[in-house]
Amino acid sequence: MFANYDKIIERISLNQLWDFPGGVHPPQQKTLSNQASIEHLQVEKTYYVPVKQHIGLEGKLLVSEGDKVLKGQTLTTSEAPFSVPVHAPTSGTVTKIANHVSAHPSGIPELTVIIDADGQDTWIELDPVPDYAKASKSELIERICDAGISGMGGAGFPTHIKTNNSKPLEFLIINGIECEPYISSDDRLMREHAWQIRQGIDILVHILQPKQVIVAVEDNKPEALETMSIACQQKINYQVVSVPTKYPAGGEKQLIQVLTSREVPANGLPIDVACIMYNVATCYAIADAIVEGKPLIERVVTLTGQGFKSPKNVWARLGTPIQSLLIYGDYDESQQSSPRFIMGGPMMGFTMTSVLTPIVKISNCILVPADDELPNPEDERACIRCSACSDVCPASLLPQQLFWYSKAKELEKAEEYNLFDCIECGACAYVCPSEIPLVHYYRQAKADIRNQKEEKEKSDKAKIRFEARKARLLKEKEHREEKHRLAAEARKASLSTDGGGAKDKIAAALARAKAKKEAFAKQASNAPHMTDSAESEKTKAVSVSEISTEVAVSQTAQGASPAKDGPEDDTAANKETTEL
Amino acid sequence: MTMLSLSSSPHHHNRRDIGQVMRLVCYATIPGILANVWFFGFGILIQVVLAVITALVTEGVIMELRKKKTERVLKDYSAVLAALLLAISIPPLAPWWVIVIGTFFSIAVVKQLYGGLGYNMFNPAMAGYVMLLISFPMQMTSWLPPLSIAEQSHSLWDAIHTIFTGFTSTGFSVEQLKVGVDGTTMATPLDEVKTALLQGYTVTEAKSHIMFDGNYGKGWLWVAMAYLLGGLFLIKTKVINWHIPGSMLASAALLSLFLFLLDGDQYASPLFHLFNGSLIVGAFFIATDPVSASTTSKGRIIFGAAIGLWVIIIRNWGGYPDAIAFAVLIMNMAVPLIDYYTQPRTYGHKTKASKDS
Ligand code: SF4
Ligand code: SF4
């Protein structure tokens, strides 16, 4: 179905790439920020380092309030496989470990290590690998993990997990596309540090042993294309490819499709089509970690938009609150009637809830648009079914149907139309003439579906537990009844020898209890198996067992000899239950 | 701490809203309307004005009654466009109440009773047209000959006078205006050929009539060309896709070619069908109405092709000389089905929307 290795190599060497369906061409606006070199910033007074900055689990804290830390010191462990540590961005004192506004659309506070800088900016002792070519694969992967590297292109997937690959790999793809308008952090990084990126790639090649490396750069970055070509020219199996500019060409799935014509299967991973992809900034960080021994404590961030008087790129330490960056970019309040700060680009970024939001590993851009630059959309109108959205969807979805079902909360239908294959690129909403915030509806629907699934799982578990309990109670009950029967028989035998008297009384009591029991049992079995009624059923079951206990107690009280527990009893009871 | 303003991604928009889309479609009809004025007089302009006013008033009143944001709704220009399309579809000198009733029906019943823009199953202009054709067959078939061969010419004032009173300022009736220089009553080229065929003449014989200029009705070819120009502009500016017009014209051409090759005396040539009547307007302006058309790429091709087939079938064997309206309405009904079966294959999925689970 998909092109094979040789075909792909042939087409790439001729620069005849494939295409992905749909896509849009929003105004680039890259020149706003990509003209000058990346600037270094002074050390901040305070850094806010969230403990979790990637997809997966957070590590355990290694520091406590009041501790002195050095620049690059590990703040959390990385014991669980999906956890990635974080490091101190400078030397100073941990003043507080508390919840702090997170770099997330909701801004929901997350556990954050707050560090006051001492101004010395003293590194911990660095421990570089002298010759990575001699190091073992597992050692390098461990070091990548210890350096706290997770995907810096957007998703934040732990890099060491991706790198720990045992499946056959053909293409190691280095993503320098940066297709979002405005952002130029990768562009500047490639222009200024192509050599170090190349080092990172070399390390990855050493670990992963791909057949071919493809460095993909969008054709709107001619300088970056050139520097990367120069950096990679001595390597025969490294190919730098110029990819036609179209949003979202930098999406992992889209880029794989453009370069190889292959499609990552639904619910699958790129390695399923023999590809692995890294962002250029991640490669840079890998080189830093192995060659210099430096953990990931800073990244390039684009400060852009007409709300900045001097848009630029800066090296921002992780944990820098964006209010400091606003100062560096010379934020011009007069451009905005109400302050609006976007982390990320105009297509997929999110508005921040606070100026204390910290820079994290995936923050590539702070976009501050003037009022008329990226105006908030007007009220949505009705969908006119124009299909402009489906024409641009890179995943070939039917966004108008997804919208329809998401809005109507027909979640099953939405799933049927492959809601979960939506990559939230925003191309559909970008073109929608009714200005419907389509992606917003999709996120909501996805969240609703996830919640529903969780609920269902919970109630399924509860149901299983309940069923198990019911079976157990039933078994116990039968067990007891068997005992009573034996006891009664024994009594009968003794009574018939003793002559009647107590006999009638006991018989009457037993008949009463039995009638009561039956009535309850009937009710219980009539109750439908719903979550709601499960509770009441449970109480009923309990009361049935209580009654039997009562009877048992009264019998014992009357001096009947309780039957001994015997293995026969148990098997009988078991048999009964299974038959039930 | 200052409150920051929040919004959901994407923050970017290409700034083409419904109003702009609909306006572009309206503009694209201008060459066709001008050509029509040139060949058939000012009637069409007056119909357009009447229709647009009726549409705005009707929609405005309904919006007020439904307590919606009237101004925002009117500014989406969808009512204007529907009215415009109806106005260019009816005979230019039809009495004023025809277009008023038709527009009112289109907007109030076909569009708003179904829930307003986006919810109407049928193309409002075409549903209005069919309603008029059935209710007022006489007025709806009183087409004029091109000015060049009409016995009586008429001015703008005559057109207004005729539309409102039934007579020109000098007292001619529409019936009289329909008379050509040869003294016979004129019809549209499609009408002419249909009648001639019924009377046992061949297509070639029918086309010897004075209204024809070779293969095409005088004037009609140029009007169709002008609409084609507008239509291509819409494709160029990506307001519409090529799918519907392309497949509709192609299928109409293929079927008529097949019939023509079968029996050239009984069936007119593909070019005759393409440039007479309203096939071009229908293909670019009417069948492309987003709300009532298919929404998938494949679906749009099927939708357009089926309309093209229906048009040729009805023109040849149906009771009416032209058939765009009927063909479009028939296919409107098939849209849900077409959409369902033409879902695209989602990225990473094997077959169409893997929905068998
Ligand atoms: S682009 Fe907007 S209006 Fe058009 S079909 Fe999609 S959701 Fe509906
Ligand atoms: S956001 Fe989702 S539905 Fe919209 S274009 Fe992107 S992938 Fe398609």
Short mmCIF file of C-alpha atoms in Angstrom, two decimals, chain A residues 296-553:
data_model
loop_
_atom_site.label_atom_id
_atom_site.label_comp_id
_atom_site.label_asym_id
_atom_site.label_seq_id
_atom_site.Cartn_x
_atom_site.Cartn_y
_atom_site.Cartn_z
CA LEU A 296 17.85 20.54 29.96
CA ILE A 297 17.37 23.83 31.78
CA GLU A 298 16.78 26.30 29.01
CA ARG A 299 15.27 26.54 25.58
CA VAL A 300 14.75 29.01 22.75
CA VAL A 301 11.50 30.95 23.04
CA THR A 302 10.15 33.29 20.38
CA LEU A 303 8.70 36.53 21.69
CA THR A 304 6.52 37.83 18.91
CA GLY A 305 3.37 39.62 17.85
CA GLN A 306 2.68 43.31 17.41
CA GLY A 307 2.16 43.58 21.14
CA PHE A 308 5.95 43.42 21.52
CA LYS A 309 7.93 46.48 20.54
CA SER A 310 11.01 44.36 19.95
CA PRO A 311 10.06 40.83 18.99
CA LYS A 312 12.99 38.40 19.18
CA ASN A 313 14.19 34.98 20.20
CA VAL A 314 15.67 34.38 23.62
CA TRP A 315 17.28 31.58 25.58
CA ALA A 316 14.81 31.29 28.43
CA ARG A 317 15.49 29.08 31.43
CA LEU A 318 12.73 26.66 32.24
CA GLY A 319 10.74 28.17 35.06
CA THR A 320 11.03 31.78 33.88
CA PRO A 321 7.70 33.49 34.52
CA ILE A 322 6.38 35.08 31.36
CA GLN A 323 6.13 38.49 32.97
CA SER A 324 9.92 38.72 32.70
CA LEU A 325 9.76 37.83 29.03
CA LEU A 326 7.17 40.53 28.50
CA ILE A 327 9.74 42.98 29.76
CA TYR A 328 12.48 41.60 27.51
CA GLY A 329 10.29 41.87 24.44
CA ASP A 330 9.20 45.36 25.44
CA TYR A 331 5.50 44.68 25.82
CA ASP A 332 3.41 47.53 24.51
CA GLU A 333 0.25 47.75 26.56
CA SER A 334 -1.37 50.24 24.24
CA GLN A 335 -1.70 47.56 21.58
CA GLN A 336 -4.15 45.52 23.60
CA SER A 337 -7.44 46.67 25.08
CA SER A 338 -7.31 43.73 27.46
CA PRO A 339 -4.10 41.80 27.95
CA ARG A 340 -4.00 38.53 26.05
CA PHE A 341 -0.90 36.33 26.02
CA ILE A 342 -0.66 33.18 23.96
CA MET A 343 1.79 30.40 24.73
CA GLY A 344 2.59 28.66 21.44
CA GLY A 345 1.50 29.77 18.01
CA PRO A 346 -1.71 31.29 16.70
CA MET A 347 -3.07 27.94 15.50
CA MET A 348 -2.48 25.62 18.44
CA GLY A 349 -1.30 27.83 21.26
CA PHE A 350 -3.36 28.64 24.31
CA THR A 351 -4.06 31.83 26.19
CA MET A 352 -2.38 32.00 29.55
CA THR A 353 -4.31 32.65 32.72
CA SER A 354 -1.54 34.47 34.57
CA VAL A 355 1.65 36.42 33.93
CA LEU A 356 3.36 34.12 36.41
CA THR A 357 2.91 31.14 34.10
CA PRO A 358 6.35 29.55 33.78
CA ILE A 359 8.21 28.59 30.62
CA VAL A 360 8.33 24.79 30.38
CA LYS A 361 10.06 22.32 28.09
CA ILE A 362 7.44 22.60 25.35
CA SER A 363 7.02 26.41 25.39
CA ASN A 364 8.37 27.55 22.05
CA CYS A 365 6.68 30.92 21.74
CA ILE A 366 5.01 33.75 23.58
CA LEU A 367 2.68 35.47 21.16
CA VAL A 368 1.23 38.83 22.11
CA PRO A 369 -1.06 39.98 19.31
CA ALA A 370 -2.33 43.51 18.90
CA ASP A 371 -6.11 43.86 19.09
CA ASP A 372 -6.69 43.84 15.37
CA GLU A 373 -3.90 41.37 14.64
CA LEU A 374 -5.62 38.22 15.79
CA PRO A 375 -9.05 39.46 16.79
CA ASN A 376 -11.19 37.27 18.98
CA PRO A 377 -13.81 35.62 16.78
CA GLU A 378 -17.31 36.97 16.67
CA ASP A 379 -20.27 34.91 17.84
CA GLU A 380 -20.50 31.73 15.91
CA ARG A 381 -23.18 31.45 13.28
CA ALA A 382 -24.96 28.32 12.16
CA CYS A 383 -22.93 25.84 10.15
CA ILE A 384 -23.79 26.33 6.50
CA ARG A 385 -22.36 22.93 5.56
CA CYS A 386 -19.98 24.57 3.16
CA SER A 387 -17.31 21.89 3.78
CA ALA A 388 -14.54 24.42 3.79
CA CYS A 389 -13.48 22.63 6.95
CA SER A 390 -13.32 19.16 5.44
CA ASP A 391 -11.44 20.53 2.45
CA VAL A 392 -8.60 21.64 4.72
CA CYS A 393 -8.56 18.83 7.30
CA PRO A 394 -5.19 17.07 7.12
CA ALA A 395 -6.66 13.96 8.72
CA SER A 396 -9.47 13.74 6.12
CA LEU A 397 -12.12 14.00 8.76
CA LEU A 398 -15.53 15.59 8.33
CA PRO A 399 -15.24 18.44 10.80
CA GLN A 400 -18.79 19.66 10.25
CA GLN A 401 -20.18 16.26 11.24
CA LEU A 402 -17.87 16.08 14.23
CA PHE A 403 -19.06 19.53 15.23
CA TRP A 404 -22.68 18.56 14.79
CA TYR A 405 -22.36 15.49 16.97
CA SER A 406 -20.09 17.14 19.52
CA LYS A 407 -22.50 19.99 19.95
CA ALA A 408 -25.51 17.72 20.20
CA LYS A 409 -23.54 15.55 22.68
CA GLU A 410 -24.04 12.53 20.48
CA LEU A 411 -20.68 11.31 21.58
CA GLU A 412 -20.92 7.83 20.15
CA LYS A 413 -21.59 9.26 16.73
CA ALA A 414 -18.69 11.64 17.11
CA GLU A 415 -16.42 8.73 17.92
CA GLU A 416 -17.75 6.85 14.94
CA TYR A 417 -16.67 9.78 12.79
CA ASN A 418 -13.17 9.34 14.24
CA LEU A 419 -13.13 12.27 16.61
CA PHE A 420 -10.00 10.88 18.22
CA ASP A 421 -8.05 11.11 14.98
CA CYS A 422 -8.40 14.87 15.11
CA ILE A 423 -4.98 16.37 15.83
CA GLU A 424 -6.53 19.69 16.90
CA CYS A 425 -4.51 21.56 14.31
CA GLY A 426 -7.22 24.18 13.95
CA ALA A 427 -7.16 24.34 10.17
CA CYS A 428 -10.91 23.76 10.07
CA ALA A 429 -11.75 26.57 12.45
CA TYR A 430 -9.30 28.81 10.62
CA VAL A 431 -11.39 28.66 7.46
CA CYS A 432 -14.88 28.24 8.87
CA PRO A 433 -16.95 31.13 7.50
CA SER A 434 -19.39 30.78 10.37
CA GLU A 435 -16.51 31.37 12.79
CA ILE A 436 -17.41 28.30 14.80
CA PRO A 437 -14.72 27.43 17.39
CA LEU A 438 -14.69 23.88 16.08
CA VAL A 439 -11.61 22.69 17.96
CA HIS A 440 -13.10 23.91 21.19
CA TYR A 441 -16.12 21.67 20.61
CA TYR A 442 -13.86 18.72 19.80
CA ARG A 443 -11.81 19.13 22.96
CA GLN A 444 -14.94 19.29 25.01
CA ALA A 445 -16.37 16.20 23.35
CA LYS A 446 -13.10 14.32 23.79
CA ALA A 447 -13.02 15.21 27.45
CA ASP A 448 -16.64 14.15 27.85
CA ILE A 449 -15.96 10.83 26.18
CA ARG A 450 -12.91 10.21 28.36
CA ASN A 451 -14.91 11.01 31.46
CA GLN A 452 -17.69 8.73 30.36
CA LYS A 453 -15.23 5.92 29.79
CA GLU A 454 -13.71 6.43 33.19
CA GLU A 455 -17.13 6.43 34.78
CA LYS A 456 -18.04 3.30 32.94
CA GLU A 457 -14.85 1.59 33.97
CA LYS A 458 -15.52 2.54 37.54
CA SER A 459 -19.07 1.30 37.48
CA ASP A 460 -18.01 -1.87 35.66
CA LYS A 461 -15.52 -2.53 38.39
CA ALA A 462 -18.14 -1.81 41.01
CA LYS A 463 -20.49 -4.18 39.26
CA ILE A 464 -17.93 -6.94 39.17
CA ARG A 465 -17.22 -6.39 42.83
CA PHE A 466 -20.91 -6.43 43.58
CA GLU A 467 -21.52 -9.61 41.60
CA ALA A 468 -18.64 -11.29 43.39
CA ARG A 469 -20.03 -10.25 46.71
CA LYS A 470 -23.47 -11.50 45.80
CA ALA A 471 -22.08 -14.87 44.80
CA ARG A 472 -20.10 -15.07 47.99
CA LEU A 473 -23.13 -14.22 50.10
CA LEU A 474 -25.18 -16.77 48.28
CA LYS A 475 -22.59 -19.39 48.89
CA GLU A 476 -22.41 -18.52 52.56
CA LYS A 477 -26.15 -18.63 52.82
CA GLU A 478 -26.35 -22.05 51.25
CA HIS A 479 -23.58 -23.22 53.43
CA ARG A 480 -25.47 -22.12 56.49
CA GLU A 481 -28.73 -23.58 55.32
CA GLU A 482 -27.05 -26.88 54.83
CA LYS A 483 -25.73 -26.65 58.35
CA HIS A 484 -29.18 -25.80 59.68
CA ARG A 485 -30.69 -28.65 57.81
CA LEU A 486 -28.23 -31.06 59.33
CA ALA A 487 -28.74 -29.52 62.73
CA ALA A 488 -32.50 -29.74 62.34
CA GLU A 489 -32.24 -33.33 61.34
CA ALA A 490 -30.08 -34.06 64.30
CA ARG A 491 -32.61 -32.28 66.49
CA LYS A 492 -35.47 -34.12 64.92
CA ALA A 493 -33.72 -37.34 65.67
CA SER A 494 -33.12 -36.35 69.28
CA LEU A 495 -36.69 -34.97 69.66
CA SER A 496 -38.27 -38.08 68.34
CA THR A 497 -36.36 -39.97 70.97
CA ASP A 498 -37.11 -37.31 73.67
CA GLY A 499 -40.78 -36.89 72.69
CA GLY A 500 -42.38 -33.55 71.33
CA GLY A 501 -42.62 -30.29 73.30
CA ALA A 502 -40.10 -27.80 72.03
CA LYS A 503 -40.50 -29.35 68.58
CA ASP A 504 -43.63 -27.42 67.55
CA LYS A 505 -42.25 -24.10 68.74
CA ILE A 506 -39.10 -24.44 66.71
CA ALA A 507 -40.98 -25.56 63.65
CA ALA A 508 -43.24 -22.50 63.82
CA ALA A 509 -40.29 -20.12 64.20
CA LEU A 510 -38.52 -21.73 61.27
CA ALA A 511 -41.59 -21.44 59.06
CA ARG A 512 -41.93 -17.75 59.89
CA ALA A 513 -38.31 -17.00 59.12
CA LYS A 514 -38.48 -18.96 55.91
CA ALA A 515 -41.51 -17.07 54.64
CA LYS A 516 -39.82 -13.77 55.38
CA LYS A 517 -36.65 -14.87 53.67
CA GLU A 518 -38.46 -15.95 50.57
CA ALA A 519 -40.27 -12.66 50.27
CA PHE A 520 -36.98 -10.79 50.40
CA ALA A 521 -35.23 -13.09 48.02
CA LYS A 522 -38.02 -12.58 45.50
CA GLN A 523 -37.71 -8.83 45.68
CA ALA A 524 -33.99 -9.01 45.35
CA SER A 525 -34.08 -11.13 42.23
CA ASN A 526 -36.70 -8.88 40.64
CA ALA A 527 -34.54 -5.81 40.95
CA PRO A 528 -32.95 -4.89 37.58
CA HIS A 529 -29.17 -4.80 37.24
CA MET A 530 -28.73 -1.06 37.13
CA THR A 531 -26.08 0.92 38.87
CA ASP A 532 -28.69 2.82 40.83
CA SER A 533 -30.55 -0.18 42.02
CA ALA A 534 -27.32 -2.04 42.64
CA GLU A 535 -27.06 -0.21 45.94
CA SER A 536 -30.52 -1.16 47.08
CA GLU A 537 -30.03 -4.68 45.90
CA LYS A 538 -26.94 -4.87 47.99
CA THR A 539 -28.83 -3.79 51.09
CA LYS A 540 -31.45 -6.37 50.36
CA ALA A 541 -28.87 -9.05 50.01
CA VAL A 542 -27.43 -7.97 53.30
CA SER A 543 -30.78 -8.09 55.03
CA VAL A 544 -31.44 -11.57 53.69
CA SER A 545 -28.21 -12.75 55.18
CA GLU A 546 -29.00 -10.99 58.41
CA ILE A 547 -32.21 -12.89 58.70
CA SER A 548 -30.53 -16.21 58.18
CA THR A 549 -28.06 -15.27 60.85
CA GLU A 550 -30.93 -14.41 63.13
CA VAL A 551 -32.50 -17.78 62.58
CA ALA A 552 -29.23 -19.51 63.11
CA VAL A 553 -28.69 -17.64 66.31
#
